[in-house]
One Martini backbone bead per residue (centre of mass of N, CA, C, O) as a GRO file, in nm:
protein
  267
    1MET     BB    1   0.087   3.708   3.291
    2ASP     BB    2   0.032   3.532   3.594
    3TRP     BB    3   0.270   3.372   3.704
    4LYS     BB    4   0.308   3.465   3.995
    5SER     BB    5   0.020   3.387   4.101
    6GLU     BB    6   0.042   3.071   3.997
    7ASN     BB    7   0.319   3.028   4.111
    8THR     BB    8   0.440   2.808   4.403
    9VAL     BB    9   0.748   2.708   4.342
   10LEU     BB   10   0.895   2.915   4.140
   11SER     BB   11   1.124   3.207   4.129
   12TYR     BB   12   1.168   3.140   3.817
   13SER     BB   13   1.295   3.115   3.500
   14TYR     BB   14   1.325   2.876   3.272
   15PRO     BB   15   1.587   2.777   3.097
   16CYS     BB   16   1.665   2.753   2.744
   17LYS     BB   17   1.727   2.675   2.449
   18LYS     BB   18   1.727   2.740   2.145
   19ASP     BB   19   1.412   2.650   2.022
   20THR     BB   20   1.400   2.497   2.305
   21GLY     BB   21   1.186   2.325   2.522
   22PHE     BB   22   0.992   2.456   2.801
   23PHE     BB   23   0.685   2.541   2.972
   24PHE     BB   24   0.486   2.653   3.223
   25PHE     BB   25   0.142   2.511   3.292
   26PRO     BB   26  -0.117   2.535   3.473
   27VAL     BB   27  -0.379   2.333   3.530
   28LYS     BB   28  -0.587   2.551   3.602
   29LYS     BB   29  -0.580   2.680   3.314
   30VAL     BB   30  -0.662   2.437   3.148
   31HIS     BB   31  -0.953   2.423   3.276
   32GLU     BB   32  -1.034   2.705   3.182
   33LEU     BB   33  -0.989   2.655   2.875
   34ILE     BB   34  -1.188   2.398   2.834
   35SER     BB   35  -1.446   2.553   2.986
   36MET     BB   36  -1.541   2.774   2.752
   37GLY     BB   37  -1.598   2.528   2.543
   38LYS     BB   38  -1.502   2.443   2.255
   39SER     BB   39  -1.248   2.240   2.178
   40SER     BB   40  -0.972   2.227   2.039
   41GLU     BB   41  -0.723   2.029   1.918
   42MET     BB   42  -0.505   2.197   2.092
   43ASP     BB   43  -0.644   2.163   2.353
   44VAL     BB   44  -0.648   1.876   2.374
   45LEU     BB   45  -0.326   1.839   2.351
   46LEU     BB   46  -0.274   1.994   2.597
   47ASP     BB   47  -0.440   1.827   2.803
   48LEU     BB   48  -0.277   1.565   2.759
   49TRP     BB   49   0.012   1.679   2.848
   50ILE     BB   50  -0.058   1.778   3.133
   51HIS     BB   51  -0.192   1.464   3.207
   52THR     BB   52   0.094   1.340   3.207
   53VAL     BB   53   0.242   1.031   3.332
   54TYR     BB   54   0.536   0.889   3.492
   55ASN     BB   55   0.610   0.660   3.718
   56ASP     BB   56   0.349   0.640   3.907
   57THR     BB   57   0.243   0.476   4.197
   58HIS     BB   58  -0.066   0.599   4.166
   59VAL     BB   59  -0.063   0.503   3.847
   60GLN     BB   60  -0.178   0.307   3.636
   61GLY     BB   61   0.041   0.224   3.367
   62SER     BB   62   0.293   0.433   3.411
   63GLU     BB   63   0.532   0.204   3.381
   64VAL     BB   64   0.495   0.157   3.062
   65GLY     BB   65   0.415   0.478   3.031
   66PRO     BB   66   0.299   0.766   2.918
   67VAL     BB   67   0.003   0.855   3.083
   68VAL     BB   68  -0.326   0.966   3.065
   69TYR     BB   69  -0.441   1.151   3.371
   70ILE     BB   70  -0.745   1.237   3.501
   71ARG     BB   71  -0.781   1.371   3.796
   72ASN     BB   72  -0.986   1.142   4.018
   73HIS     BB   73  -0.851   0.946   4.257
   74THR     BB   74  -0.825   0.639   4.133
   75GLY     BB   75  -0.559   0.561   3.948
   76SER     BB   76  -0.709   0.550   3.672
   77PRO     BB   77  -0.682   0.591   3.304
   78LEU     BB   78  -0.953   0.509   3.233
   79THR     BB   79  -1.156   0.590   2.938
   80SER     BB   80  -1.395   0.778   2.739
   81TYR     BB   81  -1.559   0.937   2.500
   82SER     BB   82  -1.775   1.052   2.670
   83GLU     BB   83  -1.595   1.199   2.880
   84LEU     BB   84  -1.434   1.365   2.686
   85ALA     BB   85  -1.672   1.512   2.545
   86GLU     BB   86  -1.758   1.658   2.814
   87ARG     BB   87  -1.483   1.793   2.871
   88TRP     BB   88  -1.454   1.938   2.554
   89GLY     BB   89  -1.748   2.015   2.432
   90ARG     BB   90  -1.808   1.754   2.251
   91SER     BB   91  -1.886   1.522   2.056
   92LYS     BB   92  -1.833   1.193   2.027
   93ALA     BB   93  -1.760   1.191   1.723
   94THR     BB   94  -1.546   1.434   1.744
   95THR     BB   95  -1.371   1.298   1.943
   96CYS     BB   96  -1.292   1.060   1.789
   97ARG     BB   97  -1.168   1.214   1.540
   98ILE     BB   98  -0.942   1.346   1.700
   99ILE     BB   99  -0.797   1.099   1.824
  100LYS     BB  100  -0.742   0.969   1.541
  101LYS     BB  101  -0.571   1.213   1.433
  102LEU     BB  102  -0.353   1.203   1.655
  103GLU     BB  103  -0.272   0.908   1.600
  104GLY     BB  104  -0.203   0.951   1.287
  105LEU     BB  105   0.031   1.164   1.392
  106ASP     BB  106   0.186   1.028   1.634
  107TYR     BB  107   0.104   1.140   1.934
  108ILE     BB  108  -0.070   0.874   2.002
  109SER     BB  109  -0.190   0.605   2.206
  110VAL     BB  110  -0.448   0.372   2.176
  111ILE     BB  111  -0.607   0.162   2.432
  112SER     BB  112  -0.850  -0.086   2.385
  113PHE     BB  113  -1.128  -0.237   2.552
  114SER     BB  114  -1.351  -0.444   2.627
  115GLY     BB  115  -1.645  -0.325   2.698
  116SER     BB  116  -1.648  -0.116   2.989
  117HIS     BB  117  -1.350  -0.020   3.037
  118GLY     BB  118  -1.203   0.116   2.789
  119SER     BB  119  -0.936   0.359   2.762
  120VAL     BB  120  -0.590   0.431   2.678
  121ILE     BB  121  -0.357   0.703   2.688
  122TYR     BB  122  -0.049   0.752   2.509
  123LEU     BB  123   0.237   0.945   2.488
  124LYS     BB  124   0.430   1.062   2.239
  125ASN     BB  125   0.748   1.195   2.289
  126TYR     BB  126   0.778   1.261   2.597
  127LEU     BB  127   1.058   1.167   2.687
  128SER     BB  128   1.232   1.318   2.482
  129THR     BB  129   1.120   1.610   2.555
  130MET     BB  130   1.143   1.616   2.877
  131PHE     BB  131   1.431   1.409   2.921
  132SER     BB  132   1.594   1.273   2.696
  133LEU     BB  133   1.452   0.998   2.621
  134SER     BB  134   1.362   0.702   2.531
  135ASP     BB  135   1.116   0.579   2.378
  136VAL     BB  136   0.834   0.366   2.418
  137LEU     BB  137   0.671   0.067   2.369
  138ILE     BB  138   0.340  -0.037   2.351
  139ASP     BB  139   0.178  -0.296   2.534
  140LYS     BB  140  -0.125  -0.430   2.581
  141GLU     BB  141  -0.080  -0.660   2.781
  142GLU     BB  142   0.087  -0.487   2.982
  143VAL     BB  143  -0.146  -0.300   3.045
  144ALA     BB  144  -0.349  -0.504   3.147
  145LEU     BB  145  -0.186  -0.594   3.375
  146SER     BB  146  -0.152  -0.309   3.531
  147LEU     BB  147  -0.493  -0.305   3.529
  148SER     BB  148  -0.623  -0.587   3.597
  149LEU     BB  149  -0.676  -0.731   3.315
  150THR     BB  150  -0.752  -0.911   3.073
  151VAL     BB  151  -0.562  -1.145   2.881
  152GLN     BB  152  -0.527  -1.204   2.541
  153VAL     BB  153  -0.427  -1.433   2.342
  154PRO     BB  154  -0.308  -1.448   2.046
  155ASP     BB  155  -0.340  -1.623   1.761
  156ASP     BB  156  -0.009  -1.591   1.690
  157ALA     BB  157   0.150  -1.734   1.930
  158GLU     BB  158   0.222  -2.017   1.807
  159THR     BB  159   0.411  -1.866   1.568
  160ALA     BB  160   0.586  -1.733   1.740
  161PRO     BB  161   0.850  -1.669   1.863
  162GLU     BB  162   1.058  -1.759   2.114
  163PRO     BB  163   1.130  -1.657   2.393
  164GLU     BB  164   1.413  -1.593   2.570
  165ILE     BB  165   1.282  -1.724   2.851
  166SER     BB  166   1.194  -2.026   2.785
  167GLU     BB  167   1.431  -2.194   2.933
  168GLN     BB  168   1.340  -2.071   3.223
  169ILE     BB  169   1.065  -2.238   3.209
  170VAL     BB  170   0.859  -2.393   3.457
  171VAL     BB  171   0.616  -2.656   3.463
  172SER     BB  172   0.474  -2.862   3.692
  173ASP     BB  173   0.175  -2.832   3.592
  174PRO     BB  174  -0.053  -2.904   3.378
  175ILE     BB  175  -0.264  -2.714   3.137
  176ASP     BB  176  -0.543  -2.753   3.034
  177GLY     BB  177  -0.581  -2.622   2.707
  178VAL     BB  178  -0.269  -2.498   2.728
  179PRO     BB  179  -0.026  -2.412   2.554
  180LYS     BB  180   0.309  -2.349   2.579
  181THR     BB  181   0.307  -2.083   2.408
  182HIS     BB  182   0.108  -1.939   2.596
  183ILE     BB  183   0.266  -1.957   2.858
  184ASN     BB  184   0.510  -1.803   2.761
  185PHE     BB  185   0.355  -1.537   2.683
  186ILE     BB  186   0.264  -1.466   2.960
  187ILE     BB  187   0.535  -1.476   3.116
  188GLU     BB  188   0.672  -1.257   2.940
  189LYS     BB  189   0.478  -1.028   3.017
  190VAL     BB  190   0.519  -1.031   3.325
  191ALA     BB  191   0.824  -0.980   3.324
  192ASN     BB  192   0.826  -0.710   3.160
  193LEU     BB  193   0.661  -0.563   3.377
  194LEU     BB  194   0.854  -0.618   3.621
  195GLU     BB  195   1.095  -0.473   3.500
  196THR     BB  196   0.958  -0.192   3.505
  197GLN     BB  197   0.956  -0.234   3.841
  198ALA     BB  198   1.261  -0.332   3.929
  199LEU     BB  199   1.314  -0.640   3.892
  200PRO     BB  200   1.626  -0.785   3.890
  201CYS     BB  201   1.556  -1.085   3.791
  202CYS     BB  202   1.436  -1.017   3.498
  203ARG     BB  203   1.750  -0.957   3.383
  204CYS     BB  204   1.804  -1.248   3.438
  205ARG     BB  205   1.916  -1.543   3.254
  206LYS     BB  206   1.913  -1.746   3.534
  207ALA     BB  207   1.652  -1.728   3.597
  208LYS     BB  208   1.345  -1.868   3.730
  209TYR     BB  209   1.025  -1.981   3.601
  210GLN     BB  210   0.757  -2.081   3.806
  211LEU     BB  211   0.476  -2.316   3.759
  212SER     BB  212   0.202  -2.384   3.993
  213LYS     BB  213  -0.031  -2.536   4.162
  214LEU     BB  214  -0.276  -2.402   4.372
  215SER     BB  215  -0.403  -2.623   4.512
  216ASP     BB  216  -0.764  -2.673   4.406
  217CYS     BB  217  -0.776  -2.421   4.218
  218ARG     BB  218  -0.914  -2.335   3.937
  219GLY     BB  219  -0.655  -2.161   3.760
  220LEU     BB  220  -0.468  -2.150   4.003
  221TYR     BB  221  -0.128  -2.007   4.029
  222ARG     BB  222   0.212  -2.025   4.102
  223PHE     BB  223   0.438  -1.751   4.077
  224GLN     BB  224   0.796  -1.779   4.030
  225ILE     BB  225   1.098  -1.603   4.100
  226ILE     BB  226   1.426  -1.746   4.080
  227CYS     BB  227   1.724  -1.712   4.215
  228PRO     BB  228   2.030  -1.864   4.141
  229PHE     BB  229   2.163  -1.766   4.440
  230GLY     BB  230   1.933  -1.795   4.679
  231ASP     BB  231   1.835  -1.476   4.791
  232ARG     BB  232   1.549  -1.499   4.631
  233THR     BB  233   1.179  -1.460   4.604
  234TYR     BB  234   0.906  -1.423   4.381
  235GLN     BB  235   0.544  -1.402   4.452
  236PHE     BB  236   0.258  -1.513   4.277
  237GLU     BB  237  -0.076  -1.489   4.117
  238LEU     BB  238  -0.247  -1.681   3.882
  239ARG     BB  239  -0.514  -1.672   3.640
  240ILE     BB  240  -0.612  -1.945   3.432
  241ARG     BB  241  -0.816  -1.970   3.123
  242THR     BB  242  -1.066  -2.132   2.930
  243ASN     BB  243  -1.338  -2.045   2.764
  244GLU     BB  244  -1.319  -2.208   2.482
  245PRO     BB  245  -1.293  -2.369   2.221
  246HIS     BB  246  -1.049  -2.211   2.054
  247THR     BB  247  -0.975  -2.025   2.293
  248PRO     BB  248  -0.794  -1.807   2.437
  249PRO     BB  249  -0.640  -1.758   2.711
  250ALA     BB  250  -0.666  -1.603   3.031
  251LEU     BB  251  -0.544  -1.335   3.237
  252PHE     BB  252  -0.484  -1.288   3.586
  253ARG     BB  253  -0.433  -1.036   3.835
  254GLN     BB  254  -0.333  -1.060   4.187
  255THR     BB  255  -0.260  -0.776   4.366
  256GLN     BB  256  -0.315  -0.884   4.673
  257THR     BB  257  -0.092  -1.142   4.612
  258ILE     BB  258   0.205  -1.005   4.670
  259GLU     BB  259   0.517  -1.160   4.721
  260LEU     BB  260   0.830  -1.103   4.903
  261LYS     BB  261   1.129  -1.291   4.940
  262GLY     BB  262   1.401  -1.192   5.155
  263GLY     BB  263   1.518  -1.218   5.426
  264ASN     BB  264   1.365  -0.940   5.592
  265SER     BB  265   1.183  -0.893   5.344
  266HIS     BB  266   0.843  -0.755   5.310
  267VAL     BB  267   0.557  -0.696   5.071
   0.00000   0.00000   0.00000
């Protein structure tokens, strides 16, 4: 009813095809709606849709897929059921039930992490509805990488098929206690994530992925993606460790030391 007073960007009504399309809903109005009392399941779903972002450089994990980000100026989409319960005016148990129901209806994907990290919510069918693009599959390990969290190699990594890039992987220094299959798994996840961030060499089947020990730091390795044509190299640091015997290794991503070399470019 008060479209003109709330809208400060568009001076027209957006046309859409018969029975399809979308309408603009100001974020401010959503906040007013969910603050009225107990949010209904539809209120919750509307809140999730309104706060979904995709491929936003200011929001971690949004390059992996459409992620729900409650704007808190942190850039992190990690949340907890306690925070959501307070936001929606429901109990933690009810909030958990609603989230599980929406996940069961295939509306959302919930990626949970151990400890106090929390969970990340990805919206399904967002890309196809909003932009007529193919929806993407959400991979937990890639999400963890994008959020700079520990990645646990799954128990079935040793029996999983070899990744397509396995022949492109070169390990200069052996890593004690870490099988080759685990190293391939880790590097494949890193390459997949970097491909979503538009690193062109990750799409090239001739590129080399080289892992070598960095100085004498325990578990710290230099990870390079080398162009076969010799015009660029991407350099990262990975920390790989084994927790206990028979425990899969974990991967840490050091985002503060990402270096791109090539020509005069330096990032």
